Structure formats: C-alpha cells, structure tokens
C-alpha cells in the first residue's frame, strides 16, 4: 500500500532569502487572488465556470504578458496556486469546505513547489530563493513529491515536504466505535467514555478571545493596533498547535483501539446559511479532527464512516428506536417514554451514530430493533474519501 506522509521542518532564511521569499509569496498570492476574482466574475457574467486549464492558459498568454514583473516568480508555484484554487472550488462544491477566500497579505503566506526543490543535510534548496538553512530533525522517508514553504503570521518559516512511501498492507481491526462531537468541548463515545477538551487549551482560547477583543477596539491602521498584532499572532499559533496536538493524540488513541470510526456529518459548507453559528464554528474546528482520524485509519487499514447530517442522532432512543421529539439542547439526560431507558444525551447519540453506520454490516449492535421499522433506514451511509496529504 502506498501512503502519503508529510515531514515538516523549521526554515531559517537570511535577510536576502526572506526578501526573495516575500516576492514569491506576493506574486503567487496576486495570481491566486486574481483568478479567484476572475472565476467568480466570469461565472456571474456568463454562467460558465472556468477550470484550471482555462486559468493556466490565461496566465501564460495574458496575465504574464501584461505584468512582466511576474517573471520574478517561479512559474511552477504560480501554476500550483491555480491548481490549489481549483481544488478549493472542488472542495466547496463537494461540501467539504467553505467558499474559497481571498488570500490576505496579513495572513499566513505559502507557496508550493511541485518539483525542483532539494534537501541536503542542513539546507533546503528552493528555486528563485536558493539554499535555505533548515533544521532537519528527522529522516525523510519515501519519495519526495512536492513541498510547501510557509511563513506564519508570527514570522516563522516552515517547509513541509510531502512524500509517498510503500508500506505493508495492514490488518484491519474489527472493533467499532461511534463518536459524537459536541460543541468543541467534548467527545462522547458509544462505549460511554467521554473526553473533555484539555484545560490548557480552554484557557488559552479564552485568553485569545480577550486579546482579540482588545485589538479590535484599537483604531484601524494605528500604531497601537499594528503593535498588538504580533503577540496576538503568536498566541493564535500556539492555540492552533495545542488544538492540533490534542486532536492528533485523541485520533491516534481511537485509531489504535478501533478499526471503524463512525461520525455524524459536519456541516462546513452550510456555515453561512446556518443559523446555529456556534454549532457551525464547532463543526469547522472538528473537521480537522475527523481528517486526522481519516488518514490515520486509512494507514491502519481501518475506515471512517459518517451518517447523514439530517440523521436525528440525539433524539432517537438507542434501545428501542423511539424518537423523542421534545428533546431540546439543554437536556443532558432523558428517559425514553416508550421503553423506559435512561439516556445520557451524548452517549446515546454516539450509540445511534454507531448503529446507523453498522446497519446490515453486523448484528451485534442491532440490539432488538429491526432495521426497517425505524427511520434510520432512510439515512444512507457516506464513506469518506481518504485525504490525499496530511501532516502525520
Ligand atoms: Zn426507548
């Protein structure tokens, strides 16, 4: 089995290289944003969607001719930006991500080299930039496919090298688990276990909120505001890293213990239309967790399944299938009026998610209620496609 694996290292470009990278980031961002606007405008005007090839041709024939300074940028990174834009649109139309946003010069900067980069002991070679000092703290395994160079908002540089490696086909683990993702605070499992978001993450998220509010009160463009931006960016990165760390550990633990992981569907694309904003934001932050589970499960020969997002996982009694129509968000425990079972809201939802995805697959979770009797039959299974590349 061929698996993708990413290796991420810190880069230390010197002043000249930083300037060269700034040009690469800026030009690629210009191209990305230009075609982001062109694709939208063309569609509004004509009703026809442009694809990667249309944009790549336009880039070579028109944009580069009109803007000769674009020659300073590596042409492959510009083409790659068009491919990334295309992917962003595909992900949007497939409901996996929100609408492609413009890239801001204040946000995280990145470019992707599809080839012609090299790694040599303590340095990485980037076209148009040169050999950049790097801390290669682990061996790169497999065949290098492409690399992404990024600069975080706090001013740190990284290179992430995507590789492909051949591994032995794993033996799938037959154990199954249903997972209910709460409002970014907790995860409930169908075996009754619960995991709270770690306290340190909760604390730094609170601190982030307070500082964000302080920044937003300062006048736009003022010195005070610009000064406050860097510490906020550093804190932002730390919170994101803490969350990632927590999600990596939890997904590793789950994938080690279970071969099949069942989730509810996350409603990411519906974020704008969704009136339940807290739920939408929480879904967006959990999307990363589910993708970690996905690729880890794929490497272990397991799978991630998800139920339709209209499946009423909270409201069904997991013992008899009766639907509790009066269940509101604030009720944490309830008794089924049909069979008398006492339910913990989240555990019950996790059991329903598991039952729903294992209908017709195994009898062990059917626990007495026939599959054609209740609504669960109506909701189709949607297996997830394994992620192409993720940081491991
Ligand atoms: Zn019941």
Tab-separated table of N, CA, C and O and ligand atoms in Angstrom, residues 317-322 334 336-341 343, ligand 1:
chain	number	residue	atom	x	y	z
A	317	UNK	N	-34.061	6.943	20.660
A	317	UNK	CA	-33.676	6.088	21.789
A	317	UNK	C	-32.814	4.956	21.220
A	317	UNK	O	-33.238	4.262	20.298
A	318	UNK	N	-31.614	4.791	21.757
A	318	UNK	CA	-30.716	3.783	21.175
A	318	UNK	C	-31.123	2.366	21.575
A	318	UNK	O	-30.580	1.397	21.061
A	319	UNK	N	-32.081	2.233	22.489
A	319	UNK	CA	-32.554	0.899	22.865
A	319	UNK	C	-33.739	0.438	22.030
A	319	UNK	O	-33.784	-0.694	21.585
A	320	UNK	N	-34.711	1.348	21.798
A	320	UNK	CA	-35.905	0.896	21.089
A	320	UNK	C	-36.169	1.666	19.799
A	320	UNK	O	-37.031	1.283	19.012
A	321	UNK	N	-35.462	2.750	19.554
A	321	UNK	CA	-35.646	3.479	18.298
A	321	UNK	C	-36.731	4.532	18.346
A	321	UNK	O	-36.987	5.216	17.355
A	322	UNK	N	-37.373	4.690	19.511
A	322	UNK	CA	-38.409	5.710	19.653
A	322	UNK	C	-37.807	7.099	19.513
A	322	UNK	O	-36.716	7.352	20.002
A	334	UNK	N	-32.190	11.923	29.637
A	334	UNK	CA	-33.630	11.769	29.446
A	334	UNK	C	-34.042	10.305	29.534
A	334	UNK	O	-33.231	9.403	29.388
A	336	UNK	N	-36.628	7.390	28.048
A	336	UNK	CA	-37.444	7.078	26.873
A	336	UNK	C	-38.872	6.752	27.320
A	336	UNK	O	-39.072	5.901	28.195
A	337	UNK	N	-39.858	7.423	26.735
A	337	UNK	CA	-41.254	7.209	27.123
A	337	UNK	C	-41.786	5.877	26.610
A	337	UNK	O	-42.792	5.368	27.066
A	338	UNK	N	-41.105	5.309	25.627
A	338	UNK	CA	-41.563	4.049	25.043
A	338	UNK	C	-41.044	2.844	25.817
A	338	UNK	O	-41.797	1.941	26.148
A	339	UNK	N	-39.724	2.835	26.159
A	339	UNK	CA	-39.151	1.643	26.804
A	339	UNK	C	-38.612	1.914	28.201
A	339	UNK	O	-38.205	0.998	28.902
A	340	UNK	N	-38.567	3.172	28.612
A	340	UNK	CA	-38.152	3.477	29.973
A	340	UNK	C	-36.646	3.555	30.191
A	340	UNK	O	-36.194	3.701	31.324
A	341	UNK	N	-35.828	3.450	29.130
A	341	UNK	CA	-34.370	3.528	29.315
A	341	UNK	C	-33.951	4.944	29.689
A	341	UNK	O	-34.498	5.915	29.179
A	343	UNK	N	-31.155	7.739	29.386
A	343	UNK	CA	-30.074	8.024	28.436
A	343	UNK	C	-29.267	9.239	28.826
A	343	UNK	O	-29.824	10.264	29.217
B	1	LIG	ZN1	-36.643	3.528	24.141
